Amino acid sequence: MRTQVAIIGGGPSGLLLSQLLHKAGIETVVLERQTRDYVLGRIRAGVLETGFVNLMREAGVAERMDAEGFVHDGTLIAYDNEQFRIDFAKHTNNHVVVYGQTEVTRDLYNARDAMGGTVIHGVSDVELNDLTGKPYVTFTHDGQSKRLDCDFIAGCDGFHGPSRQAIPLDVRREYEKVYPFGWLGILSETPPVDDELIYANSERGFALCSMRNANLSRYYVQCSLSDSPDDWTDQAFWDELKRRIPEDAADKLITGPSIEKSIAPLRSFVTEPMRYGALFLCGDAAHIVPPTGAKGLNTAASDIHYLYTGLVQHYLHNDSNGLDTYSQKALSRIWKAERFSWWMTNLLHRFPDQSAFDIKMQRADLEFLRDNDAAQTVLAENYVGLPY
Ligand SMILES: Cc1cc2nc3c(=O)[nH]c(=O)nc-3n(C[C@H](O)[C@H](O)[C@H](O)COP(=O)(O)OP(=O)(O)OC[C@H]3O[C@@H](n4cnc5c(N)ncnc54)[C@H](O)[C@@H]3O)c2cc1C
């Protein structure tokens, strides 16, 4: 087989890149390890920056998102039973859209099908070869060994995929911070407790009230890394959540059975460079953020923007500048999203080794944010997304 761009990974990064390139007349083949149902069953991100929304529109897959997504022009921050609002519209004249990653992925798969895009599911043994010469990917599918020749490879295969590992160790630099807690999340078919997200810092730990649609809510509480979802009954989860959010929110919280319950560890991670020869890393393959700033999926989208425009310049205008500067441009934005996610995580969580002094500093930071317009603008600008 031969294609112009081989894309490893059929998550949101790989599918969005494939769809955008196909619309620009550039051929792709997407190789995905899992079945489509498995990919669509993963419950993950749900807050989209305007940059992401615009890319979905450019890719021609925005119809359902525009009809069903919730525009949020602010968010609530709570601590010690107090709460204040960050007004995105006032500080940035911008907003975010709440629309689940599962729905984004479903829309992208439907669009790939409608355009006759090639997505091969159930591949294994994926290997990237001759990255600084004539690149090709080998893999196993239906018990047969296959070879895919290409001009470029987009490594969109998430944190555990093989693409990042294909960059030699003497070239690759990795930066990592692992946080000493996780997030226990549940999804329930209940109306959200508020029209806006509530980020809560309580003495019992962090909590987040968020939603996917008018009758689907996503709630999280900070938990120990040694916890397992089975340790938490639904009742124990709801009781703990209510203790961590302001009383008026707790009073109006509608609870119900969880339809999904999972624990995600929190990590900050960046690999540099994001290009090696013909290989370009995108999304979780290159970087991870703790979900506190809602940046995971959005940083994936900004990588796709830079790579897509670079590939269009290369194929349609015979100009390699976009590809040559891909790693530098993508990383410049990534590190700012890393900083914001790290800062939000530090502001809102309880750390096991936190001293009384550290807690006072956290509280001072929250009060400063509550009272200071400039500090709110900084948060709002980062939350709605820095420009590409
Ligand atoms: C549990 C969890 C919860 C999250 N919650 C949030 C959140 O609340 N907010 C937020 O902003 N972000 C969240 N994120 C992050 C966000 O979901 C990711 O940033 C986003 O999925 C990145 O998209 P991606 O396409 O780069 O990677 P992925 O979605 O990981 O997709 C990679 C794809 O590559 C495939 N793959 C892997 N290995 C191979 C292989 N060897 N061969 C072929 N294919 C392969 C995988 O099956 C997968 O489909 C969460 C992530 C996780 C794991």
mmCIF file of N, CA and C and ligand atoms in Angstrom, residues 7-15 31-35 38-39 42-47 101 105 109 120 123-126 155-163 183 208 210 212 218 220 260 262-265 282-300 303-304, ligand 1:
data_model
loop_
_atom_site.group_PDB
_atom_site.id
_atom_site.type_symbol
_atom_site.label_atom_id
_atom_site.label_comp_id
_atom_site.label_asym_id
_atom_site.label_seq_id
_atom_site.Cartn_x
_atom_site.Cartn_y
_atom_site.Cartn_z
ATOM 1 N N ILE A 7 -1.185 7.794 9.061
ATOM 2 C CA ILE A 7 -1.565 8.310 10.381
ATOM 3 C C ILE A 7 -1.716 7.134 11.330
ATOM 4 N N ILE A 8 -0.927 7.126 12.396
ATOM 5 C CA ILE A 8 -1.023 6.028 13.361
ATOM 6 C C ILE A 8 -1.893 6.503 14.522
ATOM 7 N N GLY A 9 -3.031 5.851 14.719
ATOM 8 C CA GLY A 9 -3.956 6.230 15.785
ATOM 9 C C GLY A 9 -5.220 6.867 15.231
ATOM 10 N N GLY A 10 -6.363 6.258 15.559
ATOM 11 C CA GLY A 10 -7.654 6.785 15.103
ATOM 12 C C GLY A 10 -8.449 7.379 16.249
ATOM 13 N N GLY A 11 -7.758 8.116 17.126
ATOM 14 C CA GLY A 11 -8.435 8.926 18.142
ATOM 15 C C GLY A 11 -8.751 10.286 17.523
ATOM 16 N N PRO A 12 -9.110 11.274 18.347
ATOM 17 C CA PRO A 12 -9.480 12.574 17.780
ATOM 18 C C PRO A 12 -8.371 13.222 16.951
ATOM 19 N N SER A 13 -7.107 13.119 17.365
ATOM 20 C CA SER A 13 -6.019 13.758 16.595
ATOM 21 C C SER A 13 -5.923 13.155 15.203
ATOM 22 N N GLY A 14 -5.836 11.830 15.141
ATOM 23 C CA GLY A 14 -5.641 11.162 13.860
ATOM 24 C C GLY A 14 -6.817 11.363 12.918
ATOM 25 N N LEU A 15 -8.027 11.285 13.460
ATOM 26 C CA LEU A 15 -9.216 11.419 12.608
ATOM 27 C C LEU A 15 -9.372 12.844 12.089
ATOM 28 N N LEU A 31 -4.264 4.044 10.770
ATOM 29 C CA LEU A 31 -4.108 2.704 11.359
ATOM 30 C C LEU A 31 -4.489 2.771 12.824
ATOM 31 N N GLU A 32 -5.510 2.031 13.229
ATOM 32 C CA GLU A 32 -5.996 2.077 14.617
ATOM 33 C C GLU A 32 -5.966 0.674 15.214
ATOM 34 N N ARG A 33 -5.435 0.604 16.425
ATOM 35 C CA ARG A 33 -5.277 -0.691 17.096
ATOM 36 C C ARG A 33 -6.624 -1.292 17.536
ATOM 37 N N GLN A 34 -7.514 -0.421 18.003
ATOM 38 C CA GLN A 34 -8.767 -0.891 18.610
ATOM 39 C C GLN A 34 -9.905 -0.956 17.591
ATOM 40 N N THR A 35 -11.051 -1.510 18.031
ATOM 41 C CA THR A 35 -12.256 -1.445 17.197
ATOM 42 C C THR A 35 -12.854 -0.048 17.313
ATOM 43 N N TYR A 38 -14.805 0.399 20.568
ATOM 44 C CA TYR A 38 -13.946 0.619 21.737
ATOM 45 C C TYR A 38 -13.529 2.097 21.803
ATOM 46 N N VAL A 39 -13.118 2.641 20.654
ATOM 47 C CA VAL A 39 -12.674 4.052 20.632
ATOM 48 C C VAL A 39 -13.839 4.959 21.038
ATOM 49 N N ARG A 42 -14.807 5.364 24.901
ATOM 50 C CA ARG A 42 -13.928 6.012 25.884
ATOM 51 C C ARG A 42 -14.513 7.369 26.285
ATOM 52 N N ILE A 43 -14.727 7.556 27.591
ATOM 53 C CA ILE A 43 -15.286 8.822 28.086
ATOM 54 C C ILE A 43 -14.119 9.692 28.524
ATOM 55 N N ARG A 44 -13.900 10.784 27.848
ATOM 56 C CA ARG A 44 -12.740 11.618 28.182
ATOM 57 C C ARG A 44 -13.130 13.100 28.216
ATOM 58 N N ALA A 45 -12.478 13.907 27.389
ATOM 59 C CA ALA A 45 -12.615 15.362 27.500
ATOM 60 C C ALA A 45 -13.994 15.862 27.055
ATOM 61 N N GLY A 46 -14.273 17.125 27.368
ATOM 62 C CA GLY A 46 -15.564 17.654 26.954
ATOM 63 C C GLY A 46 -15.624 19.164 26.779
ATOM 64 N N VAL A 47 -14.489 19.858 26.942
ATOM 65 C CA VAL A 47 -14.498 21.326 26.819
ATOM 66 C C VAL A 47 -13.653 21.716 25.605
ATOM 67 N N GLN A 101 -15.887 14.490 23.946
ATOM 68 C CA GLN A 101 -14.894 13.905 23.034
ATOM 69 C C GLN A 101 -15.485 12.713 22.270
ATOM 70 N N THR A 105 -15.478 12.385 18.266
ATOM 71 C CA THR A 105 -14.910 11.226 17.573
ATOM 72 C C THR A 105 -15.963 10.573 16.677
ATOM 73 N N TYR A 109 -15.649 10.030 12.687
ATOM 74 C CA TYR A 109 -15.763 8.716 12.025
ATOM 75 C C TYR A 109 -16.841 8.753 10.941
ATOM 76 N N ILE A 120 -8.130 1.734 9.083
ATOM 77 C CA ILE A 120 -7.991 0.285 9.270
ATOM 78 C C ILE A 120 -7.949 -0.004 10.770
ATOM 79 N N VAL A 123 -5.295 -3.152 13.906
ATOM 80 C CA VAL A 123 -3.903 -3.418 13.505
ATOM 81 C C VAL A 123 -3.064 -3.728 14.746
ATOM 82 N N SER A 124 -1.997 -4.495 14.566
ATOM 83 C CA SER A 124 -1.062 -4.744 15.674
ATOM 84 C C SER A 124 0.363 -4.713 15.123
ATOM 85 N N ASP A 125 1.323 -4.824 16.016
ATOM 86 C CA ASP A 125 2.756 -4.862 15.646
ATOM 87 C C ASP A 125 3.161 -3.671 14.762
ATOM 88 N N VAL A 126 2.613 -2.488 15.026
ATOM 89 C CA VAL A 126 2.934 -1.327 14.185
ATOM 90 C C VAL A 126 4.399 -0.926 14.411
ATOM 91 N N GLY A 155 2.263 10.646 14.023
ATOM 92 C CA GLY A 155 2.151 9.790 15.207
ATOM 93 C C GLY A 155 1.062 10.348 16.107
ATOM 94 N N CYS A 156 -0.157 9.811 15.953
ATOM 95 C CA CYS A 156 -1.330 10.288 16.718
ATOM 96 C C CYS A 156 -1.806 9.171 17.631
ATOM 97 N N ASP A 157 -0.877 8.358 18.153
ATOM 98 C CA ASP A 157 -1.249 7.114 18.822
ATOM 99 C C ASP A 157 -1.227 7.206 20.339
ATOM 100 N N GLY A 158 -1.421 8.397 20.868
ATOM 101 C CA GLY A 158 -1.603 8.536 22.313
ATOM 102 C C GLY A 158 -0.325 8.285 23.104
ATOM 103 N N PHE A 159 -0.463 8.342 24.423
ATOM 104 C CA PHE A 159 0.712 8.297 25.305
ATOM 105 C C PHE A 159 1.465 6.969 25.223
ATOM 106 N N HIS A 160 0.730 5.852 24.996
ATOM 107 C CA HIS A 160 1.372 4.524 25.047
ATOM 108 C C HIS A 160 1.700 3.963 23.662
ATOM 109 N N GLY A 161 1.490 4.746 22.605
ATOM 110 C CA GLY A 161 1.708 4.236 21.250
ATOM 111 C C GLY A 161 3.187 4.142 20.888
ATOM 112 N N PRO A 162 3.485 3.506 19.736
ATOM 113 C CA PRO A 162 4.881 3.287 19.344
ATOM 114 C C PRO A 162 5.577 4.494 18.696
ATOM 115 N N SER A 163 4.837 5.528 18.271
ATOM 116 C CA SER A 163 5.462 6.588 17.465
ATOM 117 C C SER A 163 6.573 7.321 18.226
ATOM 118 N N TRP A 183 -8.007 11.464 39.725
ATOM 119 C CA TRP A 183 -9.398 11.938 39.689
ATOM 120 C C TRP A 183 -10.298 10.723 39.515
ATOM 121 N N LEU A 208 -14.901 18.608 40.823
ATOM 122 C CA LEU A 208 -15.326 19.313 39.612
ATOM 123 C C LEU A 208 -16.716 18.835 39.215
ATOM 124 N N SER A 210 -19.119 18.987 36.079
ATOM 125 C CA SER A 210 -19.174 19.352 34.669
ATOM 126 C C SER A 210 -20.286 18.547 33.997
ATOM 127 N N ARG A 212 -21.984 16.891 29.983
ATOM 128 C CA ARG A 212 -21.826 16.593 28.556
ATOM 129 C C ARG A 212 -23.049 17.090 27.773
ATOM 130 N N ARG A 218 -20.969 14.945 34.307
ATOM 131 C CA ARG A 218 -19.677 14.328 34.592
ATOM 132 C C ARG A 218 -19.138 15.015 35.848
ATOM 133 N N TYR A 220 -16.231 14.823 39.206
ATOM 134 C CA TYR A 220 -14.948 14.251 39.628
ATOM 135 C C TYR A 220 -14.666 14.624 41.075
ATOM 136 N N GLU A 260 -20.762 5.200 34.171
ATOM 137 C CA GLU A 260 -19.322 4.949 33.954
ATOM 138 C C GLU A 260 -18.616 5.494 35.172
ATOM 139 N N SER A 262 -14.463 5.788 36.654
ATOM 140 C CA SER A 262 -13.062 5.441 36.388
ATOM 141 C C SER A 262 -12.146 6.384 37.153
ATOM 142 N N ILE A 263 -10.894 5.968 37.290
ATOM 143 C CA ILE A 263 -9.891 6.814 37.955
ATOM 144 C C ILE A 263 -8.801 7.140 36.951
ATOM 145 N N ALA A 264 -8.484 8.438 36.815
ATOM 146 C CA ALA A 264 -7.398 8.856 35.920
ATOM 147 C C ALA A 264 -6.268 9.431 36.767
ATOM 148 N N PRO A 265 -5.046 8.921 36.608
ATOM 149 C CA PRO A 265 -3.912 9.541 37.294
ATOM 150 C C PRO A 265 -3.601 10.889 36.641
ATOM 151 N N CYS A 282 1.772 14.128 17.368
ATOM 152 C CA CYS A 282 0.630 15.016 17.645
ATOM 153 C C CYS A 282 -0.123 14.530 18.883
ATOM 154 N N GLY A 283 -0.674 15.460 19.627
ATOM 155 C CA GLY A 283 -1.571 15.129 20.733
ATOM 156 C C GLY A 283 -0.864 14.373 21.843
ATOM 157 N N ASP A 284 -1.612 13.418 22.452
ATOM 158 C CA ASP A 284 -1.101 12.708 23.631
ATOM 159 C C ASP A 284 0.169 11.909 23.336
ATOM 160 N N ALA A 285 0.471 11.648 22.083
ATOM 161 C CA ALA A 285 1.732 10.961 21.756
ATOM 162 C C ALA A 285 2.921 11.822 22.172
ATOM 163 N N ALA A 286 2.717 13.134 22.199
ATOM 164 C CA ALA A 286 3.834 14.053 22.493
ATOM 165 C C ALA A 286 3.720 14.721 23.856
ATOM 166 N N HIS A 287 2.501 14.842 24.363
ATOM 167 C CA HIS A 287 2.352 15.599 25.617
ATOM 168 C C HIS A 287 1.073 15.219 26.345
ATOM 169 N N ILE A 288 1.130 15.349 27.666
ATOM 170 C CA ILE A 288 -0.021 15.063 28.527
ATOM 171 C C ILE A 288 -0.136 16.239 29.501
ATOM 172 N N VAL A 289 -1.365 16.605 29.825
ATOM 173 C CA VAL A 289 -1.578 17.605 30.883
ATOM 174 C C VAL A 289 -2.533 17.009 31.912
ATOM 175 N N PRO A 290 -2.447 17.449 33.173
ATOM 176 C CA PRO A 290 -3.532 17.078 34.083
ATOM 177 C C PRO A 290 -4.809 17.761 33.589
ATOM 178 N N PRO A 291 -5.978 17.125 33.718
ATOM 179 C CA PRO A 291 -7.180 17.655 33.066
ATOM 180 C C PRO A 291 -7.744 18.935 33.693
ATOM 181 N N THR A 292 -7.124 19.451 34.751
ATOM 182 C CA THR A 292 -7.682 20.588 35.486
ATOM 183 C C THR A 292 -7.953 21.803 34.597
ATOM 184 N N GLY A 293 -7.124 22.042 33.594
ATOM 185 C CA GLY A 293 -7.342 23.231 32.754
ATOM 186 C C GLY A 293 -8.110 22.918 31.486
ATOM 187 N N ALA A 294 -8.611 21.685 31.339
ATOM 188 C CA ALA A 294 -9.357 21.247 30.142
ATOM 189 C C ALA A 294 -8.540 21.436 28.862
ATOM 190 N N LYS A 295 -7.276 21.063 28.909
ATOM 191 C CA LYS A 295 -6.395 21.340 27.766
ATOM 192 C C LYS A 295 -5.994 20.116 26.945
ATOM 193 N N GLY A 296 -6.273 18.880 27.425
ATOM 194 C CA GLY A 296 -5.769 17.684 26.741
ATOM 195 C C GLY A 296 -6.149 17.642 25.264
ATOM 196 N N LEU A 297 -7.428 17.623 25.009
ATOM 197 C CA LEU A 297 -7.923 17.537 23.643
ATOM 198 C C LEU A 297 -7.594 18.813 22.852
ATOM 199 N N ASN A 298 -7.574 19.932 23.546
ATOM 200 C CA ASN A 298 -7.337 21.210 22.863
ATOM 201 C C ASN A 298 -5.885 21.369 22.409
ATOM 202 N N THR A 299 -4.951 20.832 23.182
ATOM 203 C CA THR A 299 -3.548 20.898 22.726
ATOM 204 C C THR A 299 -3.365 19.941 21.541
ATOM 205 N N ALA A 300 -4.096 18.825 21.545
ATOM 206 C CA ALA A 300 -4.044 17.923 20.384
ATOM 207 C C ALA A 300 -4.517 18.690 19.139
ATOM 208 N N ASP A 303 -1.888 21.074 17.697
ATOM 209 C CA ASP A 303 -0.867 20.347 16.918
ATOM 210 C C ASP A 303 -1.399 20.045 15.520
ATOM 211 N N ILE A 304 -2.641 19.573 15.474
ATOM 212 C CA ILE A 304 -3.225 19.208 14.170
ATOM 213 C C ILE A 304 -3.299 20.443 13.270
HETATM 214 C C1 LIG B 1 -9.040 8.716 31.224
HETATM 215 C C2 LIG B 1 -8.822 10.039 30.522
HETATM 216 C C3 LIG B 1 -9.610 11.128 30.846
HETATM 217 C C4 LIG B 1 -9.405 12.358 30.215
HETATM 218 N N1 LIG B 1 -10.173 13.418 30.556
HETATM 219 C C5 LIG B 1 -9.944 14.602 29.969
HETATM 220 C C6 LIG B 1 -10.697 15.733 30.310
HETATM 221 O O1 LIG B 1 -11.584 15.675 31.166
HETATM 222 N N2 LIG B 1 -10.420 16.916 29.697
HETATM 223 C C7 LIG B 1 -9.418 17.007 28.731
HETATM 224 O O2 LIG B 1 -9.210 18.069 28.158
HETATM 225 N N3 LIG B 1 -8.706 15.947 28.390
HETATM 226 C C8 LIG B 1 -8.942 14.761 28.982
HETATM 227 N N4 LIG B 1 -8.201 13.703 28.628
HETATM 228 C C9 LIG B 1 -7.212 13.893 27.600
HETATM 229 C C10 LIG B 1 -7.813 13.774 26.195
HETATM 230 O O3 LIG B 1 -8.783 12.770 26.175
HETATM 231 C C11 LIG B 1 -6.669 13.467 25.249
HETATM 232 O O4 LIG B 1 -5.796 14.580 25.277
HETATM 233 C C12 LIG B 1 -7.113 13.184 23.818
HETATM 234 O O5 LIG B 1 -7.781 11.942 23.753
HETATM 235 C C13 LIG B 1 -5.908 13.165 22.883
HETATM 236 O O6 LIG B 1 -6.286 12.676 21.635
HETATM 237 P P1 LIG B 1 -5.249 11.833 20.774
HETATM 238 O O7 LIG B 1 -5.975 11.499 19.532
HETATM 239 O O8 LIG B 1 -3.976 12.587 20.685
HETATM 240 O O9 LIG B 1 -4.928 10.531 21.638
HETATM 241 P P2 LIG B 1 -5.914 9.287 22.026
HETATM 242 O O10 LIG B 1 -7.303 9.775 22.252
HETATM 243 O O11 LIG B 1 -5.214 8.583 23.094
HETATM 244 O O12 LIG B 1 -5.919 8.438 20.704
HETATM 245 C C14 LIG B 1 -4.817 7.653 20.311
HETATM 246 C C15 LIG B 1 -5.304 6.499 19.480
HETATM 247 O O13 LIG B 1 -4.175 5.728 19.060
HETATM 248 C C16 LIG B 1 -4.497 4.354 19.183
HETATM 249 N N5 LIG B 1 -3.271 3.580 19.325
HETATM 250 C C17 LIG B 1 -2.493 3.412 20.420
HETATM 251 N N6 LIG B 1 -1.483 2.593 20.157
HETATM 252 C C18 LIG B 1 -1.616 2.230 18.865
HETATM 253 C C19 LIG B 1 -0.874 1.359 18.032
HETATM 254 N N7 LIG B 1 0.187 0.679 18.480
HETATM 255 N N8 LIG B 1 -1.272 1.203 16.761
HETATM 256 C C20 LIG B 1 -2.363 1.843 16.277
HETATM 257 N N9 LIG B 1 -3.121 2.670 17.045
HETATM 258 C C21 LIG B 1 -2.743 2.846 18.317
HETATM 259 C C22 LIG B 1 -5.388 4.288 20.415
HETATM 260 O O14 LIG B 1 -6.188 3.118 20.427
HETATM 261 C C23 LIG B 1 -6.214 5.554 20.277
HETATM 262 O O15 LIG B 1 -7.414 5.347 19.566
HETATM 263 C C24 LIG B 1 -8.389 12.476 29.256
HETATM 264 C C25 LIG B 1 -7.590 11.382 28.926
HETATM 265 C C26 LIG B 1 -7.790 10.170 29.555
HETATM 266 C C27 LIG B 1 -6.891 9.000 29.216
#
